[in-house]
Amino acid sequence: MKRVLTIQDISCVGKCSLTIALPVISAMGVETAILPTALLSTHTMFKGFTFKDLSDQIHPIIDHWQNEGISFDAIYTGYLGSIEEIDLMKELFKRFKTKENFIFVDPVMGDHGKLYPHFDDAYAKKNKELCALADYIVPNLTEACLLTDTPYQEDYDRPYIEDLLQKLAALGAKVVAITGIAFTKGKTGVYGYDTRSKQYFSYETQQIEAMYHGTGDLFSSVTVGALMRGLSEAKAFKLACDYTALTIRKTLENPSKPWYGVDFEATLPSLIASLSKDIDGTY
């Protein structure tokens, strides 16, 4: 069984970061090791949440792993709360990257043309250094613009997105993909570029008029799990898009309408079934 290391914060209540990555990737048949960067009582959409920084534990943990000879088939980072944590990830990559494994970076730092609170331009600039060490990066449109010093445009066209992808590729990753992108009205999806084949790729699903915390984490986690199970990039991104859309629709059916996250627990059987079909080559 392959092993993924995912490095993110963990919220005791709320569905995002490690509380999505751990169960989802594990359900896909991949051992999932975690490195929590912070402990929160709830995620940040709740009021009055508690927060405990765990970055001082990262060095002792990775030292112990090295002493035990522990290795990983993939390293996956999500939300990182500070420039200092990015530097720690750069060191972790240096210690645990091999010719056989891959690094997957979701450079979480903004949306709708703006940085998230508590982040600044220096943080965005530092994130470029992390993305330069990755094999895969999956920013949204805002993050892609921040990483490439490109003016943000909500009304985009294909040349604009392809120019962004070329700039992202120049940072160093093998595969770059921008999430939340579609050129068909009423659709959303992913548009990417593979530097090895020099080919663009895309996949679109029906856009659902709903916003939930953690859907980006769900997309990235499914993609990582699918790649670990041997799916091609095209199939991995397609599975992630379809499953995220399915889970949003399922959540909208919930009479209690949970505003704080998606009901991915209810759709995991569908994910496993779709993954099995892909692996068997019948999907």
PDB file of C-alpha atoms in Angstrom:
ATOM      1  CA  MET A   1       0.000   0.000   0.000  1.00  0.00           C
ATOM      2  CA  LYS A   2       1.308   3.433  -0.913  1.00  0.00           C
ATOM      3  CA  ARG A   3       1.658   6.183   1.668  1.00  0.00           C
ATOM      4  CA  VAL A   4       0.807   9.879   1.321  1.00  0.00           C
ATOM      5  CA  LEU A   5       1.941  12.549   3.751  1.00  0.00           C
ATOM      6  CA  THR A   6      -0.466  15.467   3.919  1.00  0.00           C
ATOM      7  CA  ILE A   7       0.502  18.645   5.760  1.00  0.00           C
ATOM      8  CA  GLN A   8      -2.301  21.017   6.755  1.00  0.00           C
ATOM      9  CA  ASP A   9      -4.117  22.425   9.785  1.00  0.00           C
ATOM     10  CA  ILE A  10      -6.783  20.413  11.575  1.00  0.00           C
ATOM     11  CA  SER A  11     -10.142  21.741  12.793  1.00  0.00           C
ATOM     12  CA  CYS A  12     -11.888  19.690  15.472  1.00  0.00           C
ATOM     13  CA  VAL A  13     -15.294  20.616  13.998  1.00  0.00           C
ATOM     14  CA  GLY A  14     -15.772  21.639  10.395  1.00  0.00           C
ATOM     15  CA  LYS A  15     -14.919  19.898   7.154  1.00  0.00           C
ATOM     16  CA  CYS A  16     -11.698  21.113   5.590  1.00  0.00           C
ATOM     17  CA  SER A  17      -7.948  20.507   5.450  1.00  0.00           C
ATOM     18  CA  LEU A  18      -6.968  17.350   7.369  1.00  0.00           C
ATOM     19  CA  THR A  19     -10.540  16.397   8.342  1.00  0.00           C
ATOM     20  CA  ILE A  20     -11.172  15.963   4.613  1.00  0.00           C
ATOM     21  CA  ALA A  21      -7.777  14.748   3.405  1.00  0.00           C
ATOM     22  CA  LEU A  22      -7.346  11.958   5.961  1.00  0.00           C
ATOM     23  CA  PRO A  23     -10.697  10.163   5.507  1.00  0.00           C
ATOM     24  CA  VAL A  24     -10.973  10.732   1.755  1.00  0.00           C
ATOM     25  CA  ILE A  25      -7.492   9.547   0.759  1.00  0.00           C
ATOM     26  CA  SER A  26      -7.702   6.647   3.211  1.00  0.00           C
ATOM     27  CA  ALA A  27     -11.057   5.571   1.736  1.00  0.00           C
ATOM     28  CA  MET A  28      -9.384   5.525  -1.683  1.00  0.00           C
ATOM     29  CA  GLY A  29      -7.072   2.779  -0.457  1.00  0.00           C
ATOM     30  CA  VAL A  30      -3.972   4.838   0.340  1.00  0.00           C
ATOM     31  CA  GLU A  31      -2.244   5.017   3.707  1.00  0.00           C
ATOM     32  CA  THR A  32      -2.472   8.626   4.858  1.00  0.00           C
ATOM     33  CA  ALA A  33       0.085  10.089   7.236  1.00  0.00           C
ATOM     34  CA  ILE A  34      -0.621  13.562   8.603  1.00  0.00           C
ATOM     35  CA  LEU A  35       1.440  16.478   9.853  1.00  0.00           C
ATOM     36  CA  PRO A  36      -0.865  19.026  11.536  1.00  0.00           C
ATOM     37  CA  THR A  37       0.437  22.586  11.339  1.00  0.00           C
ATOM     38  CA  ALA A  38      -2.191  24.033  13.688  1.00  0.00           C
ATOM     39  CA  LEU A  39      -5.100  22.899  15.875  1.00  0.00           C
ATOM     40  CA  LEU A  40      -8.392  24.822  15.721  1.00  0.00           C
ATOM     41  CA  SER A  41     -11.597  24.239  17.665  1.00  0.00           C
ATOM     42  CA  THR A  42     -13.530  24.851  14.434  1.00  0.00           C
ATOM     43  CA  HIS A  43     -12.604  26.180  11.043  1.00  0.00           C
ATOM     44  CA  THR A  44     -12.471  29.914  10.537  1.00  0.00           C
ATOM     45  CA  MET A  45     -16.045  30.383   9.281  1.00  0.00           C
ATOM     46  CA  PHE A  46     -17.201  29.874  12.877  1.00  0.00           C
ATOM     47  CA  LYS A  47     -16.977  32.758  15.320  1.00  0.00           C
ATOM     48  CA  GLY A  48     -14.694  32.703  18.355  1.00  0.00           C
ATOM     49  CA  PHE A  49     -12.614  29.687  17.271  1.00  0.00           C
ATOM     50  CA  THR A  50      -9.494  28.713  19.199  1.00  0.00           C
ATOM     51  CA  PHE A  51      -6.142  28.354  17.499  1.00  0.00           C
ATOM     52  CA  LYS A  52      -2.945  26.583  18.545  1.00  0.00           C
ATOM     53  CA  ASP A  53       0.131  26.891  16.321  1.00  0.00           C
ATOM     54  CA  LEU A  54       1.954  23.554  16.029  1.00  0.00           C
ATOM     55  CA  SER A  55       4.820  24.652  13.816  1.00  0.00           C
ATOM     56  CA  ASP A  56       7.293  24.138  16.670  1.00  0.00           C
ATOM     57  CA  GLN A  57       6.493  20.412  16.468  1.00  0.00           C
ATOM     58  CA  ILE A  58       7.393  20.005  12.799  1.00  0.00           C
ATOM     59  CA  HIS A  59      11.165  19.702  13.246  1.00  0.00           C
ATOM     60  CA  PRO A  60      10.948  17.065  16.030  1.00  0.00           C
ATOM     61  CA  ILE A  61       8.418  15.061  14.035  1.00  0.00           C
ATOM     62  CA  ILE A  62      10.374  14.953  10.792  1.00  0.00           C
ATOM     63  CA  ASP A  63      13.593  14.232  12.723  1.00  0.00           C
ATOM     64  CA  HIS A  64      11.865  11.210  14.264  1.00  0.00           C
ATOM     65  CA  TRP A  65      10.593  10.046  10.880  1.00  0.00           C
ATOM     66  CA  GLN A  66      14.079  10.209   9.419  1.00  0.00           C
ATOM     67  CA  ASN A  67      15.499   8.286  12.374  1.00  0.00           C
ATOM     68  CA  GLU A  68      12.865   5.600  11.792  1.00  0.00           C
ATOM     69  CA  GLY A  69      13.553   5.442   8.059  1.00  0.00           C
ATOM     70  CA  ILE A  70       9.979   6.418   7.182  1.00  0.00           C
ATOM     71  CA  SER A  71       9.345   7.402   3.559  1.00  0.00           C
ATOM     72  CA  PHE A  72       6.401   8.656   1.528  1.00  0.00           C
ATOM     73  CA  ASP A  73       5.121   7.992  -1.984  1.00  0.00           C
ATOM     74  CA  ALA A  74       3.667  11.494  -2.180  1.00  0.00           C
ATOM     75  CA  ILE A  75       3.762  14.709  -0.170  1.00  0.00           C
ATOM     76  CA  TYR A  76       0.673  16.929  -0.298  1.00  0.00           C
ATOM     77  CA  THR A  77       0.450  20.410   1.221  1.00  0.00           C
ATOM     78  CA  GLY A  78      -2.653  22.527   1.621  1.00  0.00           C
ATOM     79  CA  TYR A  79      -3.241  25.587   3.775  1.00  0.00           C
ATOM     80  CA  LEU A  80      -0.046  26.855   5.393  1.00  0.00           C
ATOM     81  CA  GLY A  81      -0.475  29.727   7.808  1.00  0.00           C
ATOM     82  CA  SER A  82       2.798  31.623   7.636  1.00  0.00           C
ATOM     83  CA  ILE A  83       6.025  32.280   5.774  1.00  0.00           C
ATOM     84  CA  GLU A  84       7.819  30.305   8.491  1.00  0.00           C
ATOM     85  CA  GLU A  85       5.696  27.241   7.728  1.00  0.00           C
ATOM     86  CA  ILE A  86       6.520  27.534   4.037  1.00  0.00           C
ATOM     87  CA  ASP A  87      10.224  27.501   4.941  1.00  0.00           C
ATOM     88  CA  LEU A  88       9.624  24.400   7.064  1.00  0.00           C
ATOM     89  CA  MET A  89       7.902  22.711   4.113  1.00  0.00           C
ATOM     90  CA  LYS A  90      10.840  23.541   1.868  1.00  0.00           C
ATOM     91  CA  GLU A  91      13.118  21.754   4.329  1.00  0.00           C
ATOM     92  CA  LEU A  92      10.725  18.794   4.576  1.00  0.00           C
ATOM     93  CA  PHE A  93      10.661  18.513   0.776  1.00  0.00           C
ATOM     94  CA  LYS A  94      14.443  18.489   0.714  1.00  0.00           C
ATOM     95  CA  ARG A  95      14.581  15.668   3.251  1.00  0.00           C
ATOM     96  CA  PHE A  96      11.827  13.434   1.874  1.00  0.00           C
ATOM     97  CA  LYS A  97      11.690  14.062  -1.891  1.00  0.00           C
ATOM     98  CA  THR A  98      12.986  11.153  -3.953  1.00  0.00           C
ATOM     99  CA  LYS A  99      13.105  10.274  -7.648  1.00  0.00           C
ATOM    100  CA  GLU A 100      10.154   7.926  -7.134  1.00  0.00           C
ATOM    101  CA  ASN A 101       7.681  10.124  -5.226  1.00  0.00           C
ATOM    102  CA  PHE A 102       5.899  13.363  -6.097  1.00  0.00           C
ATOM    103  CA  ILE A 103       5.044  16.645  -4.391  1.00  0.00           C
ATOM    104  CA  PHE A 104       1.538  18.102  -4.756  1.00  0.00           C
ATOM    105  CA  VAL A 105       1.000  21.710  -3.650  1.00  0.00           C
ATOM    106  CA  ASP A 106      -2.366  23.386  -3.273  1.00  0.00           C
ATOM    107  CA  PRO A 107      -1.205  26.988  -2.656  1.00  0.00           C
ATOM    108  CA  VAL A 108      -4.188  28.087  -0.573  1.00  0.00           C
ATOM    109  CA  MET A 109      -4.027  31.851  -0.031  1.00  0.00           C
ATOM    110  CA  GLY A 110      -6.918  33.686  -1.677  1.00  0.00           C
ATOM    111  CA  ASP A 111     -10.078  33.787  -3.764  1.00  0.00           C
ATOM    112  CA  HIS A 112     -12.241  36.241  -5.713  1.00  0.00           C
ATOM    113  CA  GLY A 113      -9.218  38.391  -6.540  1.00  0.00           C
ATOM    114  CA  LYS A 114      -8.040  38.915  -2.957  1.00  0.00           C
ATOM    115  CA  LEU A 115      -5.688  37.338  -0.444  1.00  0.00           C
ATOM    116  CA  TYR A 116      -7.269  35.679   2.577  1.00  0.00           C
ATOM    117  CA  PRO A 117      -7.059  37.645   5.851  1.00  0.00           C
ATOM    118  CA  HIS A 118      -3.645  37.547   7.597  1.00  0.00           C
ATOM    119  CA  PHE A 119      -1.795  36.965   4.294  1.00  0.00           C
ATOM    120  CA  ASP A 120       0.164  39.653   2.443  1.00  0.00           C
ATOM    121  CA  ASP A 121       2.195  40.074  -0.727  1.00  0.00           C
ATOM    122  CA  ALA A 122       5.293  38.688   1.010  1.00  0.00           C
ATOM    123  CA  TYR A 123       3.408  35.460   1.733  1.00  0.00           C
ATOM    124  CA  ALA A 124       2.313  35.170  -1.899  1.00  0.00           C
ATOM    125  CA  LYS A 125       5.875  35.710  -3.056  1.00  0.00           C
ATOM    126  CA  LYS A 126       7.115  33.034  -0.653  1.00  0.00           C
ATOM    127  CA  ASN A 127       4.546  30.604  -2.014  1.00  0.00           C
ATOM    128  CA  LYS A 128       6.274  30.842  -5.395  1.00  0.00           C
ATOM    129  CA  GLU A 129       9.336  29.201  -3.820  1.00  0.00           C
ATOM    130  CA  LEU A 130       7.209  26.303  -2.560  1.00  0.00           C
ATOM    131  CA  CYS A 131       5.478  25.826  -5.921  1.00  0.00           C
ATOM    132  CA  ALA A 132       8.885  25.774  -7.635  1.00  0.00           C
ATOM    133  CA  LEU A 133       9.672  22.560  -5.729  1.00  0.00           C
ATOM    134  CA  ALA A 134       6.414  20.805  -6.592  1.00  0.00           C
ATOM    135  CA  ASP A 135       5.544  18.299  -9.294  1.00  0.00           C
ATOM    136  CA  TYR A 136       1.871  19.358  -9.283  1.00  0.00           C
ATOM    137  CA  ILE A 137       0.329  22.709  -8.356  1.00  0.00           C
ATOM    138  CA  VAL A 138      -3.426  23.424  -8.347  1.00  0.00           C
ATOM    139  CA  PRO A 139      -4.140  27.106  -7.648  1.00  0.00           C
ATOM    140  CA  ASN A 140      -7.500  28.734  -8.243  1.00  0.00           C
ATOM    141  CA  LEU A 141      -7.640  31.759 -10.541  1.00  0.00           C
ATOM    142  CA  THR A 142      -6.814  34.250  -7.772  1.00  0.00           C
ATOM    143  CA  GLU A 143      -3.861  32.202  -6.563  1.00  0.00           C
ATOM    144  CA  ALA A 144      -2.590  31.714 -10.115  1.00  0.00           C
ATOM    145  CA  CYS A 145      -2.586  35.487 -10.601  1.00  0.00           C
ATOM    146  CA  LEU A 146      -0.815  36.072  -7.275  1.00  0.00           C
ATOM    147  CA  LEU A 147       1.839  33.480  -8.120  1.00  0.00           C
ATOM    148  CA  THR A 148       2.529  35.029 -11.517  1.00  0.00           C
ATOM    149  CA  ASP A 149       2.078  38.753 -10.769  1.00  0.00           C
ATOM    150  CA  THR A 150      -0.772  38.855 -13.272  1.00  0.00           C
ATOM    151  CA  PRO A 151      -3.737  41.264 -12.969  1.00  0.00           C
ATOM    152  CA  TYR A 152      -6.835  39.357 -11.876  1.00  0.00           C
ATOM    153  CA  GLN A 153      -9.691  39.082 -14.390  1.00  0.00           C
ATOM    154  CA  GLU A 154     -13.002  37.382 -13.649  1.00  0.00           C
ATOM    155  CA  ASP A 155     -13.999  37.834 -17.302  1.00  0.00           C
ATOM    156  CA  TYR A 156     -11.255  35.698 -18.830  1.00  0.00           C
ATOM    157  CA  ASP A 157     -10.700  33.996 -22.163  1.00  0.00           C
ATOM    158  CA  ARG A 158      -8.592  31.043 -23.284  1.00  0.00           C
ATOM    159  CA  PRO A 159      -5.452  33.064 -24.208  1.00  0.00           C
ATOM    160  CA  TYR A 160      -5.493  34.708 -20.763  1.00  0.00           C
ATOM    161  CA  ILE A 161      -5.697  31.334 -18.979  1.00  0.00           C
ATOM    162  CA  GLU A 162      -3.084  29.712 -21.200  1.00  0.00           C
ATOM    163  CA  ASP A 163      -0.720  32.615 -20.576  1.00  0.00           C
ATOM    164  CA  LEU A 164      -1.266  32.107 -16.831  1.00  0.00           C
ATOM    165  CA  LEU A 165      -0.516  28.398 -17.182  1.00  0.00           C
ATOM    166  CA  GLN A 166       2.716  29.090 -19.027  1.00  0.00           C
ATOM    167  CA  LYS A 167       3.798  31.486 -16.276  1.00  0.00           C
ATOM    168  CA  LEU A 168       2.909  28.910 -13.618  1.00  0.00           C
ATOM    169  CA  ALA A 169       4.829  26.217 -15.491  1.00  0.00           C
ATOM    170  CA  ALA A 170       7.866  28.498 -15.544  1.00  0.00           C
ATOM    171  CA  LEU A 171       7.952  28.244 -11.741  1.00  0.00           C
ATOM    172  CA  GLY A 172       9.043  24.618 -12.125  1.00  0.00           C
ATOM    173  CA  ALA A 173       6.167  22.159 -11.652  1.00  0.00           C
ATOM    174  CA  LYS A 174       5.619  19.339 -14.151  1.00  0.00           C
ATOM    175  CA  VAL A 175       1.831  19.690 -14.186  1.00  0.00           C
ATOM    176  CA  VAL A 176      -0.024  22.925 -13.448  1.00  0.00           C
ATOM    177  CA  ALA A 177      -3.805  23.209 -13.261  1.00  0.00           C
ATOM    178  CA  ILE A 178      -6.078  26.129 -12.467  1.00  0.00           C
ATOM    179  CA  THR A 179      -9.297  25.147 -10.694  1.00  0.00           C
ATOM    180  CA  GLY A 180     -12.697  26.765 -11.144  1.00  0.00           C
ATOM    181  CA  ILE A 181     -12.085  27.408 -14.847  1.00  0.00           C
ATOM    182  CA  ALA A 182     -14.494  26.813 -17.740  1.00  0.00           C
ATOM    183  CA  PHE A 183     -15.171  28.448 -21.089  1.00  0.00           C
ATOM    184  CA  THR A 184     -18.761  27.246 -21.355  1.00  0.00           C
ATOM    185  CA  LYS A 185     -21.555  29.219 -19.710  1.00  0.00           C
ATOM    186  CA  GLY A 186     -22.991  27.419 -16.688  1.00  0.00           C
ATOM    187  CA  LYS A 187     -19.964  25.177 -16.333  1.00  0.00           C
ATOM    188  CA  THR A 188     -16.938  25.009 -14.053  1.00  0.00           C
ATOM    189  CA  GLY A 189     -13.909  22.770 -14.016  1.00  0.00           C
ATOM    190  CA  VAL A 190     -10.165  22.631 -14.381  1.00  0.00           C
ATOM    191  CA  TYR A 191      -7.780  23.810 -17.111  1.00  0.00           C
ATOM    192  CA  GLY A 192      -4.172  22.694 -17.039  1.00  0.00           C
ATOM    193  CA  TYR A 193      -0.862  22.237 -18.797  1.00  0.00           C
ATOM    194  CA  ASP A 194       1.507  19.281 -18.790  1.00  0.00           C
ATOM    195  CA  THR A 195       5.080  20.486 -19.313  1.00  0.00           C
ATOM    196  CA  ARG A 196       6.240  16.998 -20.300  1.00  0.00           C
ATOM    197  CA  SER A 197       3.859  16.542 -23.232  1.00  0.00           C
ATOM    198  CA  LYS A 198       3.496  20.298 -23.910  1.00  0.00           C
ATOM    199  CA  GLN A 199      -0.265  19.728 -24.000  1.00  0.00           C
ATOM    200  CA  TYR A 200      -3.163  21.622 -22.425  1.00  0.00           C
ATOM    201  CA  PHE A 201      -5.985  19.650 -20.825  1.00  0.00           C
ATOM    202  CA  SER A 202      -9.397  20.532 -19.447  1.00  0.00           C
ATOM    203  CA  TYR A 203     -12.539  19.094 -17.923  1.00  0.00           C
ATOM    204  CA  GLU A 204     -15.849  20.798 -17.179  1.00  0.00           C
ATOM    205  CA  THR A 205     -18.846  19.958 -15.020  1.00  0.00           C
ATOM    206  CA  GLN A 206     -22.155  21.706 -14.437  1.00  0.00           C
ATOM    207  CA  GLN A 207     -21.731  24.741 -12.197  1.00  0.00           C
ATOM    208  CA  ILE A 208     -23.771  24.527  -9.010  1.00  0.00           C
ATOM    209  CA  GLU A 209     -24.909  27.776  -7.420  1.00  0.00           C
ATOM    210  CA  ALA A 210     -23.630  27.031  -3.931  1.00  0.00           C
ATOM    211  CA  MET A 211     -20.517  27.901  -1.925  1.00  0.00           C
ATOM    212  CA  TYR A 212     -19.148  25.547   0.726  1.00  0.00           C
ATOM    213  CA  HIS A 213     -16.006  25.613   2.834  1.00  0.00           C
ATOM    214  CA  GLY A 214     -13.532  22.829   2.024  1.00  0.00           C
ATOM    215  CA  THR A 215     -14.500  21.978  -1.553  1.00  0.00           C
ATOM    216  CA  GLY A 216     -10.998  22.873  -2.755  1.00  0.00           C
ATOM    217  CA  ASP A 217      -9.544  20.499  -0.172  1.00  0.00           C
ATOM    218  CA  LEU A 218     -11.928  17.806  -1.394  1.00  0.00           C
ATOM    219  CA  PHE A 219     -10.841  18.312  -5.010  1.00  0.00           C
ATOM    220  CA  SER A 220      -7.129  18.193  -4.160  1.00  0.00           C
ATOM    221  CA  SER A 221      -7.461  15.190  -1.860  1.00  0.00           C
ATOM    222  CA  VAL A 222      -9.331  13.140  -4.470  1.00  0.00           C
ATOM    223  CA  THR A 223      -6.774  14.078  -7.108  1.00  0.00           C
ATOM    224  CA  VAL A 224      -3.886  12.973  -4.893  1.00  0.00           C
ATOM    225  CA  GLY A 225      -5.627   9.721  -3.971  1.00  0.00           C
ATOM    226  CA  ALA A 226      -6.376   8.950  -7.613  1.00  0.00           C
ATOM    227  CA  LEU A 227      -2.793   9.615  -8.696  1.00  0.00           C
ATOM    228  CA  MET A 228      -1.606   7.299  -5.921  1.00  0.00           C
ATOM    229  CA  ARG A 229      -3.880   4.560  -7.234  1.00  0.00           C
ATOM    230  CA  GLY A 230      -2.266   4.825 -10.660  1.00  0.00           C
ATOM    231  CA  LEU A 231      -4.784   6.941 -12.561  1.00  0.00           C
ATOM    232  CA  SER A 232      -3.532   9.299 -15.256  1.00  0.00           C
ATOM    233  CA  GLU A 233      -3.623  13.025 -14.574  1.00  0.00           C
ATOM    234  CA  ALA A 234      -6.609  13.394 -16.903  1.00  0.00           C
ATOM    235  CA  LYS A 235      -8.610  10.703 -15.107  1.00  0.00           C
ATOM    236  CA  ALA A 236      -7.553  11.960 -11.665  1.00  0.00           C
ATOM    237  CA  PHE A 237      -8.724  15.516 -12.362  1.00  0.00           C
ATOM    238  CA  LYS A 238     -11.950  14.264 -13.954  1.00  0.00           C
ATOM    239  CA  LEU A 239     -12.717  12.077 -10.941  1.00  0.00           C
ATOM    240  CA  ALA A 240     -12.028  14.983  -8.577  1.00  0.00           C
ATOM    241  CA  CYS A 241     -14.281  17.359 -10.531  1.00  0.00           C
ATOM    242  CA  ASP A 242     -17.148  14.873 -10.789  1.00  0.00           C
ATOM    243  CA  TYR A 243     -16.924  13.833  -7.151  1.00  0.00           C
ATOM    244  CA  THR A 244     -16.776  17.395  -5.832  1.00  0.00           C
ATOM    245  CA  ALA A 245     -19.853  18.319  -7.895  1.00  0.00           C
ATOM    246  CA  LEU A 246     -21.692  15.185  -6.732  1.00  0.00           C
ATOM    247  CA  THR A 247     -20.911  15.989  -3.104  1.00  0.00           C
ATOM    248  CA  ILE A 248     -22.149  19.576  -3.405  1.00  0.00           C
ATOM    249  CA  ARG A 249     -25.415  18.345  -4.927  1.00  0.00           C
ATOM    250  CA  LYS A 250     -25.802  15.773  -2.165  1.00  0.00           C
ATOM    251  CA  THR A 251     -25.197  18.433   0.482  1.00  0.00           C
ATOM    252  CA  LEU A 252     -27.888  20.650  -1.026  1.00  0.00           C
ATOM    253  CA  GLU A 253     -30.343  17.786  -0.549  1.00  0.00           C
ATOM    254  CA  ASN A 254     -29.684  17.791   3.207  1.00  0.00           C
ATOM    255  CA  PRO A 255     -32.732  19.351   4.928  1.00  0.00           C
ATOM    256  CA  SER A 256     -30.514  20.936   7.589  1.00  0.00           C
ATOM    257  CA  LYS A 257     -28.409  22.640   4.872  1.00  0.00           C
ATOM    258  CA  PRO A 258     -25.035  22.485   6.686  1.00  0.00           C
ATOM    259  CA  TRP A 259     -23.410  25.834   5.894  1.00  0.00           C
ATOM    260  CA  TYR A 260     -20.015  24.889   7.335  1.00  0.00           C
ATOM    261  CA  GLY A 261     -19.008  22.103   4.947  1.00  0.00           C
ATOM    262  CA  VAL A 262     -20.017  19.432   2.456  1.00  0.00           C
ATOM    263  CA  ASP A 263     -21.451  16.005   3.288  1.00  0.00           C
ATOM    264  CA  PHE A 264     -18.597  14.043   1.741  1.00  0.00           C
ATOM    265  CA  GLU A 265     -19.193  11.187   4.199  1.00  0.00           C
ATOM    266  CA  ALA A 266     -22.449  10.383   2.379  1.00  0.00           C
ATOM    267  CA  THR A 267     -20.786  10.221  -1.037  1.00  0.00           C
ATOM    268  CA  LEU A 268     -17.658   8.211  -0.227  1.00  0.00           C
ATOM    269  CA  PRO A 269     -19.254   4.967  -1.495  1.00  0.00           C
ATOM    270  CA  SER A 270     -19.766   6.635  -4.883  1.00  0.00           C
ATOM    271  CA  LEU A 271     -16.145   7.794  -4.913  1.00  0.00           C
ATOM    272  CA  ILE A 272     -14.882   4.289  -4.180  1.00  0.00           C
ATOM    273  CA  ALA A 273     -17.127   2.804  -6.879  1.00  0.00           C
ATOM    274  CA  SER A 274     -15.970   5.333  -9.487  1.00  0.00           C
ATOM    275  CA  LEU A 275     -12.332   4.819  -8.536  1.00  0.00           C
ATOM    276  CA  SER A 276     -12.714   1.041  -8.850  1.00  0.00           C
ATOM    277  CA  LYS A 277     -14.162   1.410 -12.340  1.00  0.00           C
ATOM    278  CA  ASP A 278     -11.277   3.643 -13.357  1.00  0.00           C
ATOM    279  CA  ILE A 279      -8.721   1.183 -12.004  1.00  0.00           C
ATOM    280  CA  ASP A 280     -10.436  -1.713 -13.781  1.00  0.00           C
ATOM    281  CA  GLY A 281     -10.461   0.258 -17.007  1.00  0.00           C
ATOM    282  CA  THR A 282     -14.233   0.095 -17.422  1.00  0.00           C
ATOM    283  CA  TYR A 283     -15.072   3.692 -16.515  1.00  0.00           C
TER     284      TYR A 283
END
